[in-house]
C-alpha positions as MATLAB code, in Angstrom:
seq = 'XXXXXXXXXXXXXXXXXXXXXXXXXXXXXXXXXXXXXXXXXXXXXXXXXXXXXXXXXXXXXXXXXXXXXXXXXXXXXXXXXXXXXXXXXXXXXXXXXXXXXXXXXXXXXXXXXXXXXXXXXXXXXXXXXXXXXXXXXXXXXXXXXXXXXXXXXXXXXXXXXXXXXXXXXXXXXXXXXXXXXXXXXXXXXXXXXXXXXXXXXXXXXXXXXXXXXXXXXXXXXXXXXXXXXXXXXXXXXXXXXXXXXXXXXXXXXXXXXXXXXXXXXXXXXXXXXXXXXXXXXXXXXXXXXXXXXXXXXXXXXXXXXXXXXXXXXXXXXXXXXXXXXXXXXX';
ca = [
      -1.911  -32.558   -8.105;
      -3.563  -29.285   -6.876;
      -4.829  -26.020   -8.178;
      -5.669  -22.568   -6.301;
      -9.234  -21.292   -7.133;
     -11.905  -18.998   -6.631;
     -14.321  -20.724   -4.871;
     -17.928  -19.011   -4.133;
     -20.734  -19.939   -2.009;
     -24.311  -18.726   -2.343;
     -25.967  -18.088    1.845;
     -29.426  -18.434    2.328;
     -29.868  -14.420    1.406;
     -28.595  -15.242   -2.217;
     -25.474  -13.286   -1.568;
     -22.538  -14.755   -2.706;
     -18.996  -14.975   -1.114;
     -15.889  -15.969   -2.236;
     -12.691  -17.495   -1.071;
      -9.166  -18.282   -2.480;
      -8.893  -22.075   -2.261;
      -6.113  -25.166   -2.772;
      -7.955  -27.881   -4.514;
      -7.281  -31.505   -5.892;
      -7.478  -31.806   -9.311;
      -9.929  -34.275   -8.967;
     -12.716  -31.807   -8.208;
     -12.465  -30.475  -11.584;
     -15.446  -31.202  -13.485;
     -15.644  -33.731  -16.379;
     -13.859  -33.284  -19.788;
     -11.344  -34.605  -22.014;
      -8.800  -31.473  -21.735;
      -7.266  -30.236  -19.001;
      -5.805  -26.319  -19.562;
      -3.343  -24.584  -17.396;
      -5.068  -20.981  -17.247;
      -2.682  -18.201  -17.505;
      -5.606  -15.544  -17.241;
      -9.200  -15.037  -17.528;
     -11.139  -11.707  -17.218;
     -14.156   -9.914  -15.888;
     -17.266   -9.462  -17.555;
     -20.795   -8.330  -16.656;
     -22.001  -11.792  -16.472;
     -19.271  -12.496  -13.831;
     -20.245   -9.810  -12.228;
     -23.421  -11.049  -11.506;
     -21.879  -14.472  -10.445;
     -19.854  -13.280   -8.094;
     -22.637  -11.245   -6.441;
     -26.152  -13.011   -6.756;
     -25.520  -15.909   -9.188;
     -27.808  -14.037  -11.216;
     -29.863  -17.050  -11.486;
     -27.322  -18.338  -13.643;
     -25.399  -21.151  -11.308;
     -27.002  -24.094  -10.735;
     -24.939  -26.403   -8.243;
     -22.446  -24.650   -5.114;
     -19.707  -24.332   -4.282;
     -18.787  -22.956   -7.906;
     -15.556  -21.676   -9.843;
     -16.921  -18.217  -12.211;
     -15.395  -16.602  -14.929;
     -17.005  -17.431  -18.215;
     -13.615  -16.957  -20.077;
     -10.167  -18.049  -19.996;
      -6.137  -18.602  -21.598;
      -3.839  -20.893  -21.646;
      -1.936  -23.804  -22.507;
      -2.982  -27.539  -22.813;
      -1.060  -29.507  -19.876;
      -2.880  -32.760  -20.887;
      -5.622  -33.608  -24.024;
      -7.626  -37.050  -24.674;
      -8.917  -34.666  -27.527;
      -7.490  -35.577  -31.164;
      -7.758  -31.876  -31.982;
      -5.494  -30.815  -29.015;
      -2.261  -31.510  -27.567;
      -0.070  -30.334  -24.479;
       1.350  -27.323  -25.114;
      -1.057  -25.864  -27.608;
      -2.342  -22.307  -26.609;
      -5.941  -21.927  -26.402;
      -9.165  -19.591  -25.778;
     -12.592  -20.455  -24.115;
     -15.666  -18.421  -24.321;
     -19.270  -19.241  -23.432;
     -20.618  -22.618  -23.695;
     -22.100  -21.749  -19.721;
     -19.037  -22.271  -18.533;
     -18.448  -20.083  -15.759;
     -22.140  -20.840  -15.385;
     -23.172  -24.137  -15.345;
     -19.376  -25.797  -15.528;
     -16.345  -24.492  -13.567;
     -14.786  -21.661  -15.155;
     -11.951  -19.440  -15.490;
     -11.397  -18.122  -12.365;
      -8.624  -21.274  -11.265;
      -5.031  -21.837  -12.310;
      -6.286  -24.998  -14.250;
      -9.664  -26.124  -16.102;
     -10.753  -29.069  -17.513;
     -13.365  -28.580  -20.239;
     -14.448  -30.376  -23.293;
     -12.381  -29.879  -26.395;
     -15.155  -28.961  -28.574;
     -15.027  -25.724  -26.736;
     -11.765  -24.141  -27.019;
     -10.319  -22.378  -30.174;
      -6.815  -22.478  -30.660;
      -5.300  -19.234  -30.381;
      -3.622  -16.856  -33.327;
      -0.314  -16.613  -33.731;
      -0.593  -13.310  -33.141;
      -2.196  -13.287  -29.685;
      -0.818  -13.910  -26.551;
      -2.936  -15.450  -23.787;
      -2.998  -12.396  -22.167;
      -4.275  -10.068  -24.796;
      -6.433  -13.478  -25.809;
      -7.814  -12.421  -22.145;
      -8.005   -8.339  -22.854;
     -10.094   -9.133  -25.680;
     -12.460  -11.825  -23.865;
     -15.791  -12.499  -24.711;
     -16.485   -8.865  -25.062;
     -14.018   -8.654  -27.575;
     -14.967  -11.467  -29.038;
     -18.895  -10.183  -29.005;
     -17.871   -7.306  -30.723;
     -16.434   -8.492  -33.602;
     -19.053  -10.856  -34.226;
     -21.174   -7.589  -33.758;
     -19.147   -6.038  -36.724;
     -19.067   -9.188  -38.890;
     -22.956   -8.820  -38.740;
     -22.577   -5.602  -39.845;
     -20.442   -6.163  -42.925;
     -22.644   -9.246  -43.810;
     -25.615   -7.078  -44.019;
     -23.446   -5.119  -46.547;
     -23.013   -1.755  -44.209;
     -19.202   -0.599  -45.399;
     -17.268    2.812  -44.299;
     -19.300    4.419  -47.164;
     -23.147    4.369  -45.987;
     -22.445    6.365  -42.847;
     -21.887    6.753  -38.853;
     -22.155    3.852  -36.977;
     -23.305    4.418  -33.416;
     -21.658    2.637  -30.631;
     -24.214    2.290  -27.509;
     -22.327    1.810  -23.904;
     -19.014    2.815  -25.539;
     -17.013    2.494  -22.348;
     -17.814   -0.686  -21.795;
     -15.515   -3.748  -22.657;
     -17.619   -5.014  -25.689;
     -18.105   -1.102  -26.688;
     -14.385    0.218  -26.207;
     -13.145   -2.823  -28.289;
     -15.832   -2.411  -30.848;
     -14.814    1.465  -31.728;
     -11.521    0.082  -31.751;
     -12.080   -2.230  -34.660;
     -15.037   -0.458  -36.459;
     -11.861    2.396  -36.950;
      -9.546    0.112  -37.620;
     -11.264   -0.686  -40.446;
     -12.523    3.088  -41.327;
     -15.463    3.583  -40.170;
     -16.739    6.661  -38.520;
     -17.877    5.809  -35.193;
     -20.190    7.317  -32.866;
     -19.452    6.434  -28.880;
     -22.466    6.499  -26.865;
     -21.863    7.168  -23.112;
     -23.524    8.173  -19.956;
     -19.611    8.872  -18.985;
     -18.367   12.106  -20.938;
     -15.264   12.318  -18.895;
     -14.262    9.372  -20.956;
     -14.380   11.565  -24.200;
     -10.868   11.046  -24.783;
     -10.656    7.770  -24.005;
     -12.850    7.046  -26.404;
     -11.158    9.238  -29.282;
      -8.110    7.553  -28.369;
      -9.917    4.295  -29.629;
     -10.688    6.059  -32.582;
     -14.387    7.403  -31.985;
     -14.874   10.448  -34.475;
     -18.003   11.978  -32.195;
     -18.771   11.594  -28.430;
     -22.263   11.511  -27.767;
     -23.865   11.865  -24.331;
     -26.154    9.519  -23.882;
     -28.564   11.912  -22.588;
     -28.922   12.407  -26.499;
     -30.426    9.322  -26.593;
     -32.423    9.044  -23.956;
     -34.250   12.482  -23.749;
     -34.630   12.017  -28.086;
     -38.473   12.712  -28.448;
     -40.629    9.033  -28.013;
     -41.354    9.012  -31.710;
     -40.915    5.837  -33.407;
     -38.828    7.655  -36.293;
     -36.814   10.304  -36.022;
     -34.260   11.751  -38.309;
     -31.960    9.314  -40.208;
     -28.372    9.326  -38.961;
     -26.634    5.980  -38.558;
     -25.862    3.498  -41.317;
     -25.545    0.662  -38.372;
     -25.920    0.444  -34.397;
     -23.890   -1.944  -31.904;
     -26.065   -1.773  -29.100;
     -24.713   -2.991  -25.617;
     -27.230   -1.352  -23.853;
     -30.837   -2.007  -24.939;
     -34.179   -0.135  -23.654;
     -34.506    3.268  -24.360;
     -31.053    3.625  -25.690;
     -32.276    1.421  -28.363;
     -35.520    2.079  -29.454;
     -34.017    5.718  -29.556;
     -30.830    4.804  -31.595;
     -33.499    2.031  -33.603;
     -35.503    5.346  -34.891;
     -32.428    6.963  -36.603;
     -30.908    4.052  -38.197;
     -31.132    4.769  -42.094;
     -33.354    3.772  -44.946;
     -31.276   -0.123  -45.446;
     -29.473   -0.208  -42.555;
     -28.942   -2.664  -39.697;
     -28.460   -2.701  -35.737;
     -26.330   -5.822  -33.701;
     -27.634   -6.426  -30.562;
     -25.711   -8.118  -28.061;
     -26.022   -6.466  -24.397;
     -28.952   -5.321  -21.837;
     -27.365   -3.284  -19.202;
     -30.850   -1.518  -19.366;
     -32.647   -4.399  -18.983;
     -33.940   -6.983  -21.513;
     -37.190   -4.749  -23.193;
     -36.649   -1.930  -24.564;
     -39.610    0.635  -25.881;
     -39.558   -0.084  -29.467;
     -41.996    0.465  -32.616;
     -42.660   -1.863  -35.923;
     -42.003    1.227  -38.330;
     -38.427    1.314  -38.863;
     -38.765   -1.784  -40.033;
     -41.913   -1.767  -42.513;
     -40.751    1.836  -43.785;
     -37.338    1.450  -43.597;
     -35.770   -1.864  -43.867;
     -34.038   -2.178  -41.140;
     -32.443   -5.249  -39.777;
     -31.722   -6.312  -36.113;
     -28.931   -9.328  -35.823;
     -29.306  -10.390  -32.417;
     -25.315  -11.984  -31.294;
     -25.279  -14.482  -29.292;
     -21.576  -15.374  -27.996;
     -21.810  -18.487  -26.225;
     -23.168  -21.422  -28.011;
     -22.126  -20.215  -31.506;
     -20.794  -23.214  -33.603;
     -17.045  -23.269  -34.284;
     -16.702  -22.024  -37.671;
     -17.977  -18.550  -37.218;
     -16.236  -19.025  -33.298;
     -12.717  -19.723  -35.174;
     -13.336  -16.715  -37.769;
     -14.299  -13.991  -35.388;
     -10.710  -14.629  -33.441;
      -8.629  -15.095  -36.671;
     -10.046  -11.558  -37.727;
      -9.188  -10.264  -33.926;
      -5.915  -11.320  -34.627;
      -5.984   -9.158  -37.799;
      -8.096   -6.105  -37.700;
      -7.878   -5.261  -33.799;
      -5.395   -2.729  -32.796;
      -3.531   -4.267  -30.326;
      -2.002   -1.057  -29.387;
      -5.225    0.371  -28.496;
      -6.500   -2.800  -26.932;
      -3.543   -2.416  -24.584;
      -4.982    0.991  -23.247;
      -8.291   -0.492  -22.671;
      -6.814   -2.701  -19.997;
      -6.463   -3.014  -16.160;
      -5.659   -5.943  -14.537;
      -6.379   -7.784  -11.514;
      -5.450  -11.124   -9.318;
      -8.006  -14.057   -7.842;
      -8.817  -11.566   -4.802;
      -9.953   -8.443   -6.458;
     -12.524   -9.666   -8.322;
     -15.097   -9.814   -5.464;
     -15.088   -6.314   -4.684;
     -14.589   -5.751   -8.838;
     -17.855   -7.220   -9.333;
     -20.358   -4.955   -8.079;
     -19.033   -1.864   -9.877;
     -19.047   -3.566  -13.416;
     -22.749   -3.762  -12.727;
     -23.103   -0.319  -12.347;
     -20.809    0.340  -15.399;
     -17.970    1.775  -13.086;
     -15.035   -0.344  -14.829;
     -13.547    1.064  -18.081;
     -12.523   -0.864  -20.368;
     -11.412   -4.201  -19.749;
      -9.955   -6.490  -16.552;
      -8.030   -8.781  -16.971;
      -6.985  -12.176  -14.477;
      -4.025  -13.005  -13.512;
      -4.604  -15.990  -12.191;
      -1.682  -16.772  -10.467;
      -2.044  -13.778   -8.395;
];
């Protein structure tokens, strides 16, 4: 038995290269369920994968993509069997185990969610882990008690995959929402998704350095971090809270104690990859819900196994709209 893969190399410069492979199963890496992958997608952590390793791969040759679809060909997993349809985000794979980026995986079960009804692998694959990251953003949100009555929420990065998904279900479920983005001829992208206000992120970044400014937003997803942030941080509102889940600025960001001593506000930091399975499981049953899957649909573009090298360079410098996703098959 064979499968076709991805398969990168790091040279003694760091820079990676990849080639389309035929493999034996038996190089796939230990688990108790093997998947046949139907698609997977790009993400910024790919992107730096595919280019550096971003410090992130351990062990070459290596198989990215930290995501993936499909169906279970064969389970020694009580909670699986062949034919069920299932998701994988995070857990390092991608990383540290052989991802997505392969017509088959094998994985541990522990790590795959069984799909919705409602969602095809493919659309399973639009959404992704940014999709996925932004719904936890907006469960974080709605736990801290922020509803479509306290305000604007502000949407950093907005043309991003987790940003373009997250306007889409923060209006879904009536919110107004303001789209952040250093890319105003995607204005009407972005209204498309349902953004009520298109803010240049100019706004945010040339805001005076004062560690309040004017109360605005009821909540912040943040994709972004550094200035973007601490900017965005300083007009959250008296109660309000900010989910923080990106650094395509970089990992600091130039920020000030006050908005929280004088007004209350809350940071949830989301972390997408080892979440436990509970809150994993909830955040896709409410994609299947509250997503527009019309509107997902228009955030999409989609690629095969040999685009995604020269792909991966431009979603570092925030070039790709929206979301890619896999076919792995091509």
């Amino acid at each position: 038995m064979t499968f076709r893969a991805l398969v990168l190399t790091q040279g003694a410069d760091r820079k990676v290269s990849g080639a389309i492979e035929t493999l034996a199963e038996d190089r796939l890496p230990a688990g108790d369920v093997v998947v046949a992958i139907d698609y997977s997608t790009l993400n910024y952590k790919d992107g730096l994968v595919l280019t550096t390793g971003g410090g992130l791969v351990k062990t070459w040759p290596h198989v990215g993509g930290i995501d993936f679809a499909g169906t279970v060909e064969t389970s020694e997993n009580a909670a699986f069997k062949a034919g069920d349809k299932v998701v994988l985000n995070g857990y390092r794979v991608g990383e540290l185990h052989w991802g997505g980026y392969a017509t088959k995986a094998r994985v541990k079960g522990e790590w795959l969610v069984k799909l919705p009804g409602s969602l095809s692998t493919r659309r399973a694959m639009a959404i992704g882990t940014a999709g996925y990251t932004s719904m936890l953003c907006v469960m974080a949100l709605e736990k801290h008690g922020v509803d479509p009555t306290k305000g604007e929420i502000l949407v950093t990065g907005a043309a991003g995959g987790v940003g373009s998904v997250a306007v889409a279900i923060l209006a879904r479920l009536g919110y107004a929402v303001v789209a952040a983005t250093g890319r105003p001829q995607e204005g009407e992208y972005l209204k498309s998704l349902g953004a009520t206000t298109i803010m240049d992120r100019k706004e945010l970044t040339e805001a005076p350095d004062r560690p309040l400014l004017g109360e605005r937003f009821a909540g912040v997803v943040d994709t972004v971090s550094g200035v973007m942030f601490a900017r965005a941080l300083a007009q959250v509102k008296y109660g309000g809270a900010a989910a923080v889940c990106g650094l395509a600025a970089g990992p600091s960001f130039p920020g000030s104690i006050l908005p929280f001593i004088l007004r209350g506000v809350s940071v949830y930091g989301i972390d997408s990859v080892m979440l436990p399975k509970a809150p994993r499981e909830e955040a896709w049953r409410r994609l299947g819900s509250d997503l527009p899957l019309d509107k997902l649909d228009s955030t999409v573009s989609e690629a095969g196994l040999g685009d995604l090298m020269a792909l991966a360079p431009k979603i570092l410098k925030g070039e790709v709209r929206g979301r890619v996703v896999v076919d792995v098959s091509k």
